[in-house]
mmCIF file of C-alpha atoms in Angstrom:
data_model
loop_
_atom_site.group_PDB
_atom_site.id
_atom_site.type_symbol
_atom_site.label_atom_id
_atom_site.label_comp_id
_atom_site.label_asym_id
_atom_site.label_seq_id
_atom_site.Cartn_x
_atom_site.Cartn_y
_atom_site.Cartn_z
ATOM 1 C CA UNK A 1077 -89.619 25.067 -51.049
ATOM 2 C CA UNK A 1078 -91.359 26.598 -54.063
ATOM 3 C CA UNK A 1079 -88.591 29.183 -54.285
ATOM 4 C CA UNK A 1080 -85.973 26.417 -54.048
ATOM 5 C CA UNK A 1081 -87.624 24.552 -56.913
ATOM 6 C CA UNK A 1082 -87.798 27.656 -59.096
ATOM 7 C CA UNK A 1083 -84.162 28.460 -58.367
ATOM 8 C CA UNK A 1084 -83.030 24.946 -59.144
ATOM 9 C CA UNK A 1085 -85.043 24.728 -62.356
ATOM 10 C CA UNK A 1086 -83.560 28.021 -63.500
ATOM 11 C CA UNK A 1087 -80.021 26.924 -62.628
ATOM 12 C CA UNK A 1088 -80.379 23.546 -64.367
ATOM 13 C CA UNK A 1089 -81.929 25.152 -67.438
ATOM 14 C CA UNK A 1090 -79.076 27.634 -67.691
ATOM 15 C CA UNK A 1091 -76.358 25.052 -67.045
ATOM 16 C CA UNK A 1092 -77.771 22.545 -69.540
ATOM 17 C CA UNK A 1093 -78.964 25.138 -72.037
ATOM 18 C CA UNK A 1094 -82.510 23.798 -71.889
ATOM 19 C CA UNK A 1095 -85.875 25.518 -71.726
ATOM 20 C CA UNK A 1096 -87.352 25.402 -68.224
ATOM 21 C CA UNK A 1097 -90.336 23.464 -69.587
ATOM 22 C CA UNK A 1098 -88.007 20.606 -70.585
ATOM 23 C CA UNK A 1099 -86.388 20.608 -67.130
ATOM 24 C CA UNK A 1100 -89.847 20.175 -65.614
ATOM 25 C CA UNK A 1101 -90.648 17.403 -68.110
ATOM 26 C CA UNK A 1102 -87.450 15.512 -67.251
ATOM 27 C CA UNK A 1103 -88.046 15.996 -63.534
ATOM 28 C CA UNK A 1104 -91.515 14.500 -63.900
ATOM 29 C CA UNK A 1105 -90.111 11.526 -65.819
ATOM 30 C CA UNK A 1106 -87.390 10.922 -63.210
ATOM 31 C CA UNK A 1107 -89.822 11.278 -60.312
ATOM 32 C CA UNK A 1108 -92.404 9.026 -61.912
ATOM 33 C CA UNK A 1109 -89.768 6.380 -62.627
ATOM 34 C CA UNK A 1110 -88.702 6.435 -58.966
ATOM 35 C CA UNK A 1111 -92.281 6.184 -57.720
ATOM 36 C CA UNK A 1112 -92.915 3.311 -60.145
ATOM 37 C CA UNK A 1113 -89.862 1.402 -58.963
ATOM 38 C CA UNK A 1114 -90.861 1.917 -55.319
ATOM 39 C CA UNK A 1115 -94.346 0.587 -56.075
ATOM 40 C CA UNK A 1116 -93.021 -2.496 -57.881
ATOM 41 C CA UNK A 1117 -90.540 -3.265 -55.103
ATOM 42 C CA UNK A 1118 -93.194 -2.743 -52.418
ATOM 43 C CA UNK A 1119 -95.517 -5.168 -54.177
ATOM 44 C CA UNK A 1120 -92.708 -7.689 -54.551
ATOM 45 C CA UNK A 1121 -91.651 -7.427 -50.905
ATOM 46 C CA UNK A 1122 -95.294 -7.750 -49.830
ATOM 47 C CA UNK A 1123 -95.673 -10.943 -51.879
ATOM 48 C CA UNK A 1124 -98.127 -9.421 -54.329
ATOM 49 C CA UNK A 1125 -95.716 -9.746 -57.261
ATOM 50 C CA UNK A 1126 -93.443 -12.665 -58.049
ATOM 51 C CA UNK A 1127 -89.706 -12.181 -58.315
ATOM 52 C CA UNK A 1128 -89.349 -12.649 -62.052
ATOM 53 C CA UNK A 1129 -92.108 -10.118 -62.712
ATOM 54 C CA UNK A 1130 -90.400 -7.617 -60.414
ATOM 55 C CA UNK A 1131 -87.086 -8.239 -62.200
ATOM 56 C CA UNK A 1132 -88.706 -7.705 -65.581
ATOM 57 C CA UNK A 1133 -90.155 -4.377 -64.448
ATOM 58 C CA UNK A 1134 -87.260 -2.740 -62.563
ATOM 59 C CA UNK A 1135 -84.229 -4.915 -63.296
ATOM 60 C CA UNK A 1136 -82.367 -7.607 -61.393
ATOM 61 C CA UNK A 1137 -79.909 -5.209 -59.730
ATOM 62 C CA UNK A 1138 -82.643 -3.209 -58.002
ATOM 63 C CA UNK A 1139 -84.527 -6.320 -56.915
ATOM 64 C CA UNK A 1140 -81.376 -7.894 -55.491
ATOM 65 C CA UNK A 1141 -80.444 -4.644 -53.719
ATOM 66 C CA UNK A 1142 -83.942 -4.423 -52.203
ATOM 67 C CA UNK A 1143 -83.668 -8.039 -51.029
ATOM 68 C CA UNK A 1144 -80.356 -7.339 -49.274
ATOM 69 C CA UNK A 1145 -81.757 -4.179 -47.686
ATOM 70 C CA UNK A 1146 -84.915 -5.980 -46.613
ATOM 71 C CA UNK A 1147 -82.959 -8.762 -44.938
ATOM 72 C CA UNK A 1148 -80.949 -6.136 -43.025
ATOM 73 C CA UNK A 1149 -84.004 -4.110 -41.981
ATOM 74 C CA UNK A 1150 -85.895 -7.199 -40.794
ATOM 75 C CA UNK A 1151 -82.896 -8.297 -38.733
ATOM 76 C CA UNK A 1152 -82.538 -4.763 -37.315
ATOM 77 C CA UNK A 1153 -86.177 -4.483 -36.243
ATOM 78 C CA UNK A 1154 -86.100 -7.960 -34.675
ATOM 79 C CA UNK A 1155 -82.929 -7.142 -32.789
ATOM 80 C CA UNK A 1156 -84.071 -3.676 -31.717
ATOM 81 C CA UNK A 1157 -87.277 -5.018 -30.256
ATOM 82 C CA UNK A 1158 -85.628 -7.964 -28.501
ATOM 83 C CA UNK A 1159 -82.412 -6.321 -27.243
ATOM 84 C CA UNK B 265 -78.694 -6.198 -20.128
ATOM 85 C CA UNK B 266 -75.468 -4.273 -20.817
ATOM 86 C CA UNK B 267 -75.143 -3.307 -24.438
ATOM 87 C CA UNK B 268 -71.795 -2.283 -25.874
ATOM 88 C CA UNK B 269 -71.457 -1.180 -29.497
ATOM 89 C CA UNK B 270 -68.788 -0.043 -31.904
ATOM 90 C CA UNK B 271 -69.788 2.166 -34.815
ATOM 91 C CA UNK B 272 -68.345 3.079 -38.159
ATOM 92 C CA UNK B 273 -69.082 6.531 -39.573
ATOM 93 C CA UNK B 274 -72.392 5.728 -41.288
ATOM 94 C CA UNK B 275 -74.796 5.530 -38.325
ATOM 95 C CA UNK B 276 -73.114 8.504 -36.601
ATOM 96 C CA UNK B 277 -73.608 10.638 -39.708
ATOM 97 C CA UNK B 278 -77.074 9.399 -40.641
ATOM 98 C CA UNK B 279 -78.495 9.624 -37.119
ATOM 99 C CA UNK B 280 -76.992 13.121 -36.783
ATOM 100 C CA UNK B 281 -78.637 14.142 -40.058
ATOM 101 C CA UNK B 282 -82.073 13.432 -38.565
ATOM 102 C CA UNK B 283 -81.227 14.815 -35.120
ATOM 103 C CA UNK B 284 -81.318 11.370 -33.511
ATOM 104 C CA UNK B 285 -77.877 10.868 -32.022
ATOM 105 C CA UNK B 286 -79.512 10.812 -28.580
ATOM 106 C CA UNK B 287 -80.790 7.322 -29.434
ATOM 107 C CA UNK B 288 -77.237 6.105 -28.908
ATOM 108 C CA UNK B 289 -78.007 6.573 -25.200
ATOM 109 C CA UNK B 290 -79.661 3.157 -25.516
ATOM 110 C CA UNK B 291 -76.136 1.704 -25.448
ATOM 111 C CA UNK B 292 -74.208 1.527 -22.208
ATOM 112 C CA UNK B 293 -70.941 2.084 -24.053
ATOM 113 C CA UNK B 294 -70.273 3.222 -27.599
ATOM 114 C CA UNK B 295 -66.794 2.680 -29.012
ATOM 115 C CA UNK B 296 -65.629 4.788 -31.931
ATOM 116 C CA UNK B 297 -62.336 3.829 -33.587
ATOM 117 C CA UNK B 298 -59.951 6.734 -34.076
ATOM 118 C CA UNK B 299 -60.113 6.438 -37.848
ATOM 119 C CA UNK B 300 -63.914 6.648 -37.726
ATOM 120 C CA UNK B 301 -63.760 9.717 -35.494
ATOM 121 C CA UNK B 302 -61.390 11.286 -38.024
ATOM 122 C CA UNK B 303 -63.755 10.440 -40.914
ATOM 123 C CA UNK B 304 -66.705 12.056 -39.172
ATOM 124 C CA UNK B 305 -64.637 15.061 -38.153
ATOM 125 C CA UNK B 306 -63.862 15.846 -41.796
ATOM 126 C CA UNK B 307 -67.502 16.781 -42.346
ATOM 127 C CA UNK B 308 -67.663 18.640 -39.030
ATOM 128 C CA UNK B 309 -68.423 16.761 -35.832
ATOM 129 C CA UNK B 310 -72.208 16.758 -35.340
ATOM 130 C CA UNK B 311 -73.442 18.795 -32.352
ATOM 131 C CA UNK B 312 -75.280 15.818 -30.937
ATOM 132 C CA UNK B 313 -72.113 13.747 -30.819
ATOM 133 C CA UNK B 314 -70.740 15.855 -27.980
ATOM 134 C CA UNK B 315 -73.894 15.142 -25.977
ATOM 135 C CA UNK B 316 -73.091 11.428 -25.998
ATOM 136 C CA UNK B 317 -69.347 12.065 -25.722
ATOM 137 C CA UNK B 318 -69.129 10.351 -22.365
ATOM 138 C CA UNK B 319 -69.891 7.145 -24.217
ATOM 139 C CA UNK B 320 -67.554 7.759 -27.129
ATOM 140 C CA UNK B 321 -64.083 6.441 -26.493
ATOM 141 C CA UNK B 322 -61.115 5.996 -28.721
ATOM 142 C CA UNK B 323 -60.668 2.384 -29.709
ATOM 143 C CA UNK B 324 -57.773 0.772 -31.452
ATOM 144 C CA UNK B 325 -58.901 -0.315 -34.881
ATOM 145 C CA UNK B 326 -55.952 -2.323 -36.011
ATOM 146 C CA UNK B 327 -56.520 -3.767 -39.472
ATOM 147 C CA UNK B 328 -57.003 -7.526 -39.370
ATOM 148 C CA UNK B 329 -57.119 -7.938 -43.120
ATOM 149 C CA UNK B 330 -60.871 -8.561 -43.339
ATOM 150 C CA UNK B 331 -62.992 -6.846 -45.933
ATOM 151 C CA UNK B 332 -60.329 -5.528 -48.272
ATOM 152 C CA UNK B 333 -63.029 -3.838 -50.344
ATOM 153 C CA UNK B 334 -64.262 -1.843 -47.346
ATOM 154 C CA UNK B 335 -63.050 1.583 -46.283
ATOM 155 C CA UNK B 336 -60.646 2.084 -43.383
ATOM 156 C CA UNK B 337 -63.365 3.015 -40.888
ATOM 157 C CA UNK B 338 -65.465 -0.034 -41.679
ATOM 158 C CA UNK B 339 -62.447 -2.321 -41.415
ATOM 159 C CA UNK B 340 -61.428 -0.736 -38.105
ATOM 160 C CA UNK B 341 -64.906 -1.110 -36.621
ATOM 161 C CA UNK B 342 -65.023 -4.777 -37.686
ATOM 162 C CA UNK B 343 -61.574 -5.281 -36.217
ATOM 163 C CA UNK B 344 -62.726 -3.893 -32.852
ATOM 164 C CA UNK B 345 -65.870 -6.028 -32.887
ATOM 165 C CA UNK B 346 -64.197 -9.323 -33.769
ATOM 166 C CA UNK B 347 -64.084 -11.770 -30.926
ATOM 167 C CA UNK B 348 -65.890 -9.459 -28.501
ATOM 168 C CA UNK B 349 -69.415 -9.512 -27.160
ATOM 169 C CA UNK B 350 -70.494 -6.258 -28.711
ATOM 170 C CA UNK B 351 -72.690 -4.955 -31.487
ATOM 171 C CA UNK B 352 -71.254 -3.474 -34.674
ATOM 172 C CA UNK B 353 -73.174 -0.511 -36.085
ATOM 173 C CA UNK B 354 -72.866 0.095 -39.820
ATOM 174 C CA UNK B 355 -75.199 1.178 -42.614
ATOM 175 C CA UNK B 356 -73.010 -0.273 -45.346
ATOM 176 C CA UNK B 357 -74.425 -3.502 -46.771
ATOM 177 C CA UNK B 358 -71.022 -4.848 -47.819
ATOM 178 C CA UNK B 359 -69.523 -4.159 -44.367
ATOM 179 C CA UNK B 360 -72.559 -5.749 -42.804
ATOM 180 C CA UNK B 361 -72.135 -8.917 -44.840
ATOM 181 C CA UNK B 362 -68.412 -9.166 -44.106
ATOM 182 C CA UNK B 363 -69.127 -8.712 -40.376
ATOM 183 C CA UNK B 364 -71.896 -11.309 -40.365
ATOM 184 C CA UNK B 365 -69.592 -13.820 -42.036
ATOM 185 C CA UNK B 366 -67.078 -13.123 -39.241
ATOM 186 C CA UNK B 367 -69.752 -13.978 -36.662
ATOM 187 C CA UNK B 368 -70.288 -10.397 -35.506
ATOM 188 C CA UNK B 369 -73.701 -9.166 -34.351
ATOM 189 C CA UNK B 370 -74.207 -6.275 -36.773
ATOM 190 C CA UNK B 371 -77.010 -3.711 -37.148
ATOM 191 C CA UNK B 372 -77.656 -0.293 -38.631
ATOM 192 C CA UNK B 373 -79.441 3.002 -38.054
ATOM 193 C CA UNK B 374 -82.845 1.385 -38.534
ATOM 194 C CA UNK B 375 -81.959 -1.006 -35.732
ATOM 195 C CA UNK B 376 -80.936 1.880 -33.465
ATOM 196 C CA UNK B 377 -84.355 3.468 -34.024
ATOM 197 C CA UNK B 378 -86.098 0.140 -33.315
ATOM 198 C CA UNK B 379 -83.996 -0.198 -30.166
ATOM 199 C CA UNK B 380 -84.987 3.320 -29.087
ATOM 200 C CA UNK B 381 -88.616 2.368 -29.597
ATOM 201 C CA UNK B 382 -88.334 -0.818 -27.568
ATOM 202 C CA UNK B 383 -86.491 1.032 -24.773
ATOM 203 C CA UNK B 384 -89.238 3.669 -24.601
ATOM 204 C CA UNK B 385 -87.116 6.524 -25.962
ATOM 205 C CA UNK B 386 -89.555 6.900 -28.877
ATOM 206 C CA UNK B 387 -93.234 6.157 -29.367
ATOM 207 C CA UNK B 388 -94.354 4.199 -32.416
ATOM 208 C CA UNK B 389 -95.218 7.230 -34.547
ATOM 209 C CA UNK B 390 -91.918 8.944 -33.787
ATOM 210 C CA UNK B 391 -90.005 5.753 -34.580
ATOM 211 C CA UNK B 392 -91.828 5.472 -37.923
ATOM 212 C CA UNK B 393 -91.225 9.147 -38.663
ATOM 213 C CA UNK B 394 -87.499 8.812 -38.004
ATOM 214 C CA UNK B 395 -87.230 5.688 -40.178
ATOM 215 C CA UNK B 396 -88.849 7.609 -43.034
ATOM 216 C CA UNK B 397 -86.558 10.580 -42.383
ATOM 217 C CA UNK B 398 -83.531 8.276 -42.690
ATOM 218 C CA UNK B 399 -84.679 7.389 -46.197
ATOM 219 C CA UNK B 400 -85.784 10.863 -47.290
ATOM 220 C CA UNK B 401 -83.524 13.311 -45.510
ATOM 221 C CA UNK B 402 -80.125 11.660 -45.156
ATOM 222 C CA UNK B 403 -77.283 10.462 -47.340
ATOM 223 C CA UNK B 404 -78.205 6.858 -46.483
ATOM 224 C CA UNK B 405 -79.381 4.975 -49.559
ATOM 225 C CA UNK B 406 -82.265 2.683 -48.702
ATOM 226 C CA UNK B 407 -85.271 1.760 -50.819
ATOM 227 C CA UNK B 408 -88.487 3.452 -49.660
ATOM 228 C CA UNK B 409 -90.455 0.196 -49.879
ATOM 229 C CA UNK B 410 -87.957 -1.464 -47.542
ATOM 230 C CA UNK B 411 -88.349 1.278 -44.939
ATOM 231 C CA UNK B 412 -92.131 0.962 -45.103
ATOM 232 C CA UNK B 413 -91.758 -2.780 -44.557
ATOM 233 C CA UNK B 414 -89.596 -2.080 -41.507
ATOM 234 C CA UNK B 415 -92.287 0.215 -40.093
ATOM 235 C CA UNK B 416 -94.932 -2.475 -40.568
ATOM 236 C CA UNK B 417 -92.678 -4.948 -38.764
ATOM 237 C CA UNK B 418 -92.566 -2.548 -35.804
ATOM 238 C CA UNK B 419 -96.338 -2.881 -35.594
ATOM 239 C CA UNK B 420 -96.359 -6.654 -35.987
ATOM 240 C CA UNK B 421 -93.678 -7.573 -33.454
#
């Protein structure tokens, strides 16, 4: 895995003409953004955060997508356990 | 209870990606429309699919005009499911919504894992692990927080 990461960083840096340090910086920003969105959506789905606050933090599209997914997953688990 | 299902390409691909096609053994019969079989074949038929081949049969997926925004495989699977007492398997939210509006009982890969758990094919930890793998290791797009909620529901119900 470490070798994969090094190889990918090197390839991205070369392809984008960036220093490897900037590739790492961007990767951290992207990863942190994803983790933040997951945390906000988890808190919203768990009822710890109201909808408008969740929308203000991650955007309406992501909240609405999570709602549609959640409805599907809840229906799937109910069905799977009752079928 | 006899359970018959028809699947589009999504669950076949996603379950294969986490080595879980054997969970389709929970169904007595699995129908796969020709067009879906062709879609999956393009990427190389998964090894596990041959192991459940006795339950994979060609099904006519004549287009009924539903879900014009859906791909051919999704439309074919919906066409097969319409008016029959069977379950439609799809991981596409739009296809799922079109099918529900048509009165079809529709579920996805998460549901197949939950079914495997309830049928004793998986224990709770393995079911949870495979749900997480669907989110992390496959081409299925699903929000991590939603998968974690699904795992908690397994514990609650």
